[in-house]
mmCIF file of C-alpha atoms in Angstrom:
data_model
loop_
_atom_site.group_PDB
_atom_site.id
_atom_site.type_symbol
_atom_site.label_atom_id
_atom_site.label_comp_id
_atom_site.label_asym_id
_atom_site.label_seq_id
_atom_site.Cartn_x
_atom_site.Cartn_y
_atom_site.Cartn_z
ATOM 1 C CA UNK A 1 -72.738 -4.152 35.288
ATOM 2 C CA UNK A 2 -72.649 -7.426 33.341
ATOM 3 C CA UNK A 3 -74.586 -10.370 34.692
ATOM 4 C CA UNK A 4 -75.028 -13.882 33.329
ATOM 5 C CA UNK A 5 -77.645 -16.131 34.878
ATOM 6 C CA UNK A 6 -77.868 -19.813 33.903
ATOM 7 C CA UNK A 7 -76.491 -19.023 30.468
ATOM 8 C CA UNK A 8 -75.862 -21.665 27.818
ATOM 9 C CA UNK A 9 -74.479 -21.265 24.339
ATOM 10 C CA UNK A 10 -74.778 -23.886 21.630
ATOM 11 C CA UNK A 11 -73.368 -24.050 18.130
ATOM 12 C CA UNK A 12 -74.364 -26.632 15.578
ATOM 13 C CA UNK A 13 -76.396 -28.491 18.162
ATOM 14 C CA UNK A 14 -73.476 -28.908 20.572
ATOM 15 C CA UNK A 15 -73.249 -27.079 23.906
ATOM 16 C CA UNK A 16 -70.094 -24.975 24.140
ATOM 17 C CA UNK A 17 -71.069 -23.428 27.487
ATOM 18 C CA UNK A 18 -73.794 -24.372 29.945
ATOM 19 C CA UNK A 19 -75.118 -23.237 33.337
ATOM 20 C CA UNK A 20 -72.891 -20.158 33.358
ATOM 21 C CA UNK A 21 -73.648 -17.628 36.095
ATOM 22 C CA UNK A 22 -71.484 -14.626 36.971
ATOM 23 C CA UNK A 23 -71.832 -10.996 37.977
ATOM 24 C CA UNK A 24 -69.087 -8.553 37.000
ATOM 25 C CA UNK A 25 -69.175 -5.880 39.673
ATOM 26 C CA UNK A 26 -67.887 -2.304 39.307
ATOM 27 C CA UNK A 27 -64.154 -2.122 39.955
ATOM 28 C CA UNK A 28 -63.616 -5.882 39.940
ATOM 29 C CA UNK A 29 -60.738 -7.742 38.288
ATOM 30 C CA UNK A 30 -61.288 -11.233 36.883
ATOM 31 C CA UNK A 31 -58.980 -13.653 35.147
ATOM 32 C CA UNK A 32 -60.608 -16.197 32.861
ATOM 33 C CA UNK A 33 -58.547 -19.298 32.182
ATOM 34 C CA UNK A 34 -59.006 -22.750 30.725
ATOM 35 C CA UNK A 35 -57.585 -24.903 27.928
ATOM 36 C CA UNK A 36 -57.658 -23.817 24.297
ATOM 37 C CA UNK A 37 -61.110 -24.383 22.836
ATOM 38 C CA UNK A 38 -62.803 -24.373 26.232
ATOM 39 C CA UNK A 39 -64.955 -21.352 25.381
ATOM 40 C CA UNK A 40 -63.110 -18.350 26.813
ATOM 41 C CA UNK A 41 -63.584 -16.236 23.683
ATOM 42 C CA UNK A 42 -67.226 -17.323 23.415
ATOM 43 C CA UNK A 43 -67.784 -16.267 27.016
ATOM 44 C CA UNK A 44 -66.324 -12.808 26.353
ATOM 45 C CA UNK A 45 -68.454 -12.433 23.207
ATOM 46 C CA UNK A 46 -71.562 -13.102 25.296
ATOM 47 C CA UNK A 47 -70.424 -10.343 27.679
ATOM 48 C CA UNK A 48 -70.011 -7.742 24.922
ATOM 49 C CA UNK A 49 -73.118 -8.791 23.015
ATOM 50 C CA UNK A 50 -71.380 -10.179 19.952
ATOM 51 C CA UNK A 51 -73.288 -13.404 20.681
ATOM 52 C CA UNK A 52 -76.660 -13.989 22.313
ATOM 53 C CA UNK A 53 -77.192 -16.972 24.617
ATOM 54 C CA UNK A 54 -79.043 -20.089 23.527
ATOM 55 C CA UNK A 55 -80.743 -19.998 26.916
ATOM 56 C CA UNK A 56 -80.476 -18.096 30.175
ATOM 57 C CA UNK A 57 -80.231 -14.376 30.845
ATOM 58 C CA UNK A 58 -77.496 -11.898 29.995
ATOM 59 C CA UNK A 59 -77.954 -8.395 31.395
ATOM 60 C CA UNK A 60 -75.626 -5.543 30.476
ATOM 61 C CA UNK A 61 -75.938 -2.395 32.569
ATOM 62 C CA UNK A 62 -79.309 -3.624 33.836
ATOM 63 C CA UNK A 63 -80.788 -4.392 30.419
ATOM 64 C CA UNK A 64 -81.676 -7.820 29.049
ATOM 65 C CA UNK A 65 -79.646 -8.088 25.846
ATOM 66 C CA UNK A 66 -82.429 -10.027 24.117
ATOM 67 C CA UNK A 67 -84.683 -6.972 24.255
ATOM 68 C CA UNK A 68 -82.176 -4.437 22.948
ATOM 69 C CA UNK A 69 -82.527 -2.860 19.528
ATOM 70 C CA UNK A 70 -79.423 -2.495 17.385
ATOM 71 C CA UNK A 71 -78.866 1.153 18.353
ATOM 72 C CA UNK A 72 -79.248 0.266 22.043
ATOM 73 C CA UNK A 73 -76.626 -2.449 21.675
ATOM 74 C CA UNK A 74 -74.297 0.072 20.005
ATOM 75 C CA UNK A 75 -74.762 2.522 22.882
ATOM 76 C CA UNK A 76 -74.134 -0.163 25.506
ATOM 77 C CA UNK A 77 -70.989 -1.307 23.711
ATOM 78 C CA UNK A 78 -69.504 2.171 24.080
ATOM 79 C CA UNK A 79 -69.255 1.381 27.792
ATOM 80 C CA UNK A 80 -67.313 -1.833 27.114
ATOM 81 C CA UNK A 81 -63.750 -1.756 25.809
ATOM 82 C CA UNK A 82 -62.624 -4.918 24.031
ATOM 83 C CA UNK A 83 -59.037 -5.952 23.317
ATOM 84 C CA UNK A 84 -58.926 -8.758 20.748
ATOM 85 C CA UNK A 85 -55.991 -11.132 20.543
ATOM 86 C CA UNK A 86 -55.564 -10.560 16.824
ATOM 87 C CA UNK A 87 -55.517 -6.726 17.092
ATOM 88 C CA UNK A 88 -57.541 -5.841 14.016
ATOM 89 C CA UNK A 89 -56.581 -2.458 12.561
ATOM 90 C CA UNK A 90 -57.189 -0.493 9.377
ATOM 91 C CA UNK A 91 -53.746 -0.628 7.811
ATOM 92 C CA UNK A 92 -54.240 2.479 5.639
ATOM 93 C CA UNK A 93 -54.743 4.631 8.747
ATOM 94 C CA UNK A 94 -52.061 5.786 11.170
ATOM 95 C CA UNK A 95 -51.819 4.380 14.682
ATOM 96 C CA UNK A 96 -53.336 7.593 16.090
ATOM 97 C CA UNK A 97 -56.221 7.433 13.601
ATOM 98 C CA UNK A 98 -56.869 3.790 14.478
ATOM 99 C CA UNK A 99 -56.945 4.587 18.189
ATOM 100 C CA UNK A 100 -59.358 7.460 17.538
ATOM 101 C CA UNK A 101 -61.623 5.375 15.298
ATOM 102 C CA UNK A 102 -64.261 4.665 18.003
ATOM 103 C CA UNK A 103 -64.687 8.430 18.437
ATOM 104 C CA UNK A 104 -65.276 8.813 14.710
ATOM 105 C CA UNK A 105 -67.787 5.948 14.642
ATOM 106 C CA UNK A 106 -69.634 7.487 17.600
ATOM 107 C CA UNK A 107 -69.882 10.817 15.768
ATOM 108 C CA UNK A 108 -67.662 12.701 18.206
ATOM 109 C CA UNK A 109 -65.366 15.535 17.190
ATOM 110 C CA UNK A 110 -61.888 14.001 17.103
ATOM 111 C CA UNK A 111 -60.264 17.429 16.924
ATOM 112 C CA UNK A 112 -61.988 18.432 20.153
ATOM 113 C CA UNK A 113 -60.647 15.247 21.761
ATOM 114 C CA UNK A 114 -57.059 15.707 20.560
ATOM 115 C CA UNK A 115 -55.654 16.466 24.030
ATOM 116 C CA UNK A 116 -57.238 13.335 25.481
ATOM 117 C CA UNK A 117 -56.022 11.308 22.505
ATOM 118 C CA UNK A 118 -52.475 12.633 22.921
ATOM 119 C CA UNK A 119 -52.511 11.821 26.636
ATOM 120 C CA UNK A 120 -53.764 8.306 25.942
ATOM 121 C CA UNK A 121 -51.099 7.678 23.303
ATOM 122 C CA UNK A 122 -48.451 8.877 25.757
ATOM 123 C CA UNK A 123 -49.951 6.660 28.486
ATOM 124 C CA UNK A 124 -49.494 3.505 26.400
ATOM 125 C CA UNK A 125 -46.017 4.617 25.339
ATOM 126 C CA UNK A 126 -46.642 5.085 21.623
ATOM 127 C CA UNK A 127 -45.811 8.760 21.103
ATOM 128 C CA UNK A 128 -43.014 7.882 18.697
ATOM 129 C CA UNK A 129 -45.180 5.465 16.709
ATOM 130 C CA UNK A 130 -48.430 7.422 16.428
ATOM 131 C CA UNK A 131 -47.937 8.362 12.751
ATOM 132 C CA UNK A 132 -46.800 4.899 11.698
ATOM 133 C CA UNK A 133 -49.094 2.379 10.035
ATOM 134 C CA UNK A 134 -50.100 -0.769 11.978
ATOM 135 C CA UNK A 135 -47.918 -3.146 9.876
ATOM 136 C CA UNK A 136 -44.863 -1.192 11.050
ATOM 137 C CA UNK A 137 -45.532 -1.952 14.736
ATOM 138 C CA UNK A 138 -44.112 -4.768 16.826
ATOM 139 C CA UNK A 139 -46.463 -7.233 18.496
ATOM 140 C CA UNK A 140 -46.258 -5.424 21.811
ATOM 141 C CA UNK A 141 -46.846 -2.036 20.216
ATOM 142 C CA UNK A 142 -49.923 -3.400 18.426
ATOM 143 C CA UNK A 143 -51.322 -4.693 21.721
ATOM 144 C CA UNK A 144 -50.758 -1.336 23.423
ATOM 145 C CA UNK A 145 -52.467 0.420 20.512
ATOM 146 C CA UNK A 146 -55.356 -2.029 20.809
ATOM 147 C CA UNK A 147 -55.668 -1.258 24.525
ATOM 148 C CA UNK A 148 -55.654 2.491 23.833
ATOM 149 C CA UNK A 149 -58.373 2.076 21.224
ATOM 150 C CA UNK A 150 -60.412 -0.023 23.679
ATOM 151 C CA UNK A 151 -60.385 2.691 26.352
ATOM 152 C CA UNK A 152 -60.639 5.849 24.190
ATOM 153 C CA UNK A 153 -64.395 6.085 24.908
ATOM 154 C CA UNK A 154 -63.874 5.876 28.674
ATOM 155 C CA UNK A 155 -65.568 2.478 29.152
ATOM 156 C CA UNK A 156 -66.712 1.081 32.473
ATOM 157 C CA UNK A 157 -65.576 -2.459 31.617
ATOM 158 C CA UNK A 158 -62.514 -3.745 29.757
ATOM 159 C CA UNK A 159 -62.626 -7.270 28.288
ATOM 160 C CA UNK A 160 -59.284 -8.565 27.004
ATOM 161 C CA UNK A 161 -58.920 -11.819 25.082
ATOM 162 C CA UNK A 162 -55.390 -13.246 25.477
ATOM 163 C CA UNK A 163 -53.792 -9.784 25.123
ATOM 164 C CA UNK A 164 -50.359 -11.110 26.132
ATOM 165 C CA UNK A 165 -50.484 -14.294 24.051
ATOM 166 C CA UNK A 166 -48.119 -13.069 21.322
ATOM 167 C CA UNK A 167 -45.663 -10.915 23.286
ATOM 168 C CA UNK A 168 -42.682 -11.624 25.526
ATOM 169 C CA UNK A 169 -42.723 -11.587 29.326
ATOM 170 C CA UNK A 170 -41.456 -8.015 29.647
ATOM 171 C CA UNK A 171 -44.187 -6.707 27.355
ATOM 172 C CA UNK A 172 -46.760 -8.860 29.145
ATOM 173 C CA UNK A 173 -45.831 -7.117 32.381
ATOM 174 C CA UNK A 174 -46.080 -3.709 30.743
ATOM 175 C CA UNK A 175 -49.557 -4.471 29.411
ATOM 176 C CA UNK A 176 -50.645 -5.822 32.789
ATOM 177 C CA UNK A 177 -49.427 -2.676 34.537
ATOM 178 C CA UNK A 178 -51.706 -0.631 32.258
ATOM 179 C CA UNK A 179 -54.690 -2.891 32.999
ATOM 180 C CA UNK A 180 -53.968 -2.748 36.724
ATOM 181 C CA UNK A 181 -53.844 1.047 36.552
ATOM 182 C CA UNK A 182 -57.223 1.082 34.776
ATOM 183 C CA UNK A 183 -58.664 -1.167 37.469
ATOM 184 C CA UNK A 184 -57.367 1.123 40.206
ATOM 185 C CA UNK A 185 -59.210 3.946 38.419
ATOM 186 C CA UNK A 186 -62.430 2.016 39.024
ATOM 187 C CA UNK A 187 -62.731 0.113 35.744
ATOM 188 C CA UNK A 188 -63.860 -3.506 35.780
ATOM 189 C CA UNK A 189 -61.413 -5.781 33.986
ATOM 190 C CA UNK A 190 -61.805 -9.333 32.708
ATOM 191 C CA UNK A 191 -58.796 -10.887 31.056
ATOM 192 C CA UNK A 192 -58.774 -14.276 29.343
ATOM 193 C CA UNK A 193 -55.369 -15.956 29.514
ATOM 194 C CA UNK A 194 -53.725 -19.360 29.637
ATOM 195 C CA UNK A 195 -50.600 -17.918 31.326
ATOM 196 C CA UNK A 196 -50.711 -19.030 34.969
ATOM 197 C CA UNK A 197 -47.412 -17.258 35.761
ATOM 198 C CA UNK A 198 -48.978 -13.999 34.628
ATOM 199 C CA UNK A 199 -51.963 -14.624 36.903
ATOM 200 C CA UNK A 200 -49.755 -15.415 39.918
ATOM 201 C CA UNK A 201 -47.608 -12.317 39.373
ATOM 202 C CA UNK A 202 -50.612 -10.041 38.973
ATOM 203 C CA UNK A 203 -52.359 -11.413 42.058
ATOM 204 C CA UNK A 204 -49.390 -10.211 44.090
ATOM 205 C CA UNK A 205 -50.211 -6.668 42.972
ATOM 206 C CA UNK A 206 -54.004 -6.530 42.991
ATOM 207 C CA UNK A 207 -57.038 -8.364 44.300
ATOM 208 C CA UNK A 208 -58.280 -10.556 41.462
ATOM 209 C CA UNK A 209 -60.697 -13.442 41.123
ATOM 210 C CA UNK A 210 -59.596 -16.354 38.957
ATOM 211 C CA UNK A 211 -62.216 -18.278 36.999
ATOM 212 C CA UNK A 212 -61.741 -21.405 34.920
ATOM 213 C CA UNK A 213 -63.864 -22.802 32.121
ATOM 214 C CA UNK A 214 -63.787 -26.600 32.095
ATOM 215 C CA UNK A 215 -66.298 -29.140 30.763
ATOM 216 C CA UNK A 216 -68.489 -26.244 29.534
ATOM 217 C CA UNK A 217 -68.836 -24.893 33.102
ATOM 218 C CA UNK A 218 -67.481 -21.795 34.805
ATOM 219 C CA UNK A 219 -65.646 -22.611 38.020
ATOM 220 C CA UNK A 220 -63.781 -20.678 40.671
ATOM 221 C CA UNK A 221 -60.142 -21.708 40.285
ATOM 222 C CA UNK A 222 -58.445 -23.292 43.262
ATOM 223 C CA UNK A 223 -55.628 -22.007 45.414
ATOM 224 C CA UNK A 224 -53.110 -24.044 43.353
ATOM 225 C CA UNK A 225 -52.841 -21.007 41.075
#
């Protein structure tokens, strides 16, 4: 689905990542950990084609990202749901309208999708907040809305960048239960986090591979987790 082979990424002449190789298989669950500034967000951006590698090969759904035209990148991104840590929303739109925004951008009939949208809003537990504006939501509600927006197009892969970083433990567990459910539906999930307790708790519920970025390299984390 997403494959990185000997990938490096440099910025301003300095290597942020080097010799990165990984294959994200269908239905897999990966945790990505490492200290702040180690390159976790950069790694995810390479996976969803927001960045292109300085060297090496990134293939998304069998296509070399370097050879993709802009419209091809846009089509491929519809198969990748991204949850950003900062939960960017359009504050003048309602929560429901923000969640449906990818449908609008893709030129799909939102009215025809209203039953699916309603079911998704119910699934993330935001029925009572769907007509509110994003500034009215709590941190946990914003993260659940961000997850709903990420999966509205039915992606094959979900990439989440520190989605539990600004919420309490109870909300972290609620978000993880949604991601676990998506994985059990056959979606591939990669979640960047610094929370080792969250990783340990989740590994008791699902088979997950834990990766660590350290010294610009991607490593398989040890059993000490």
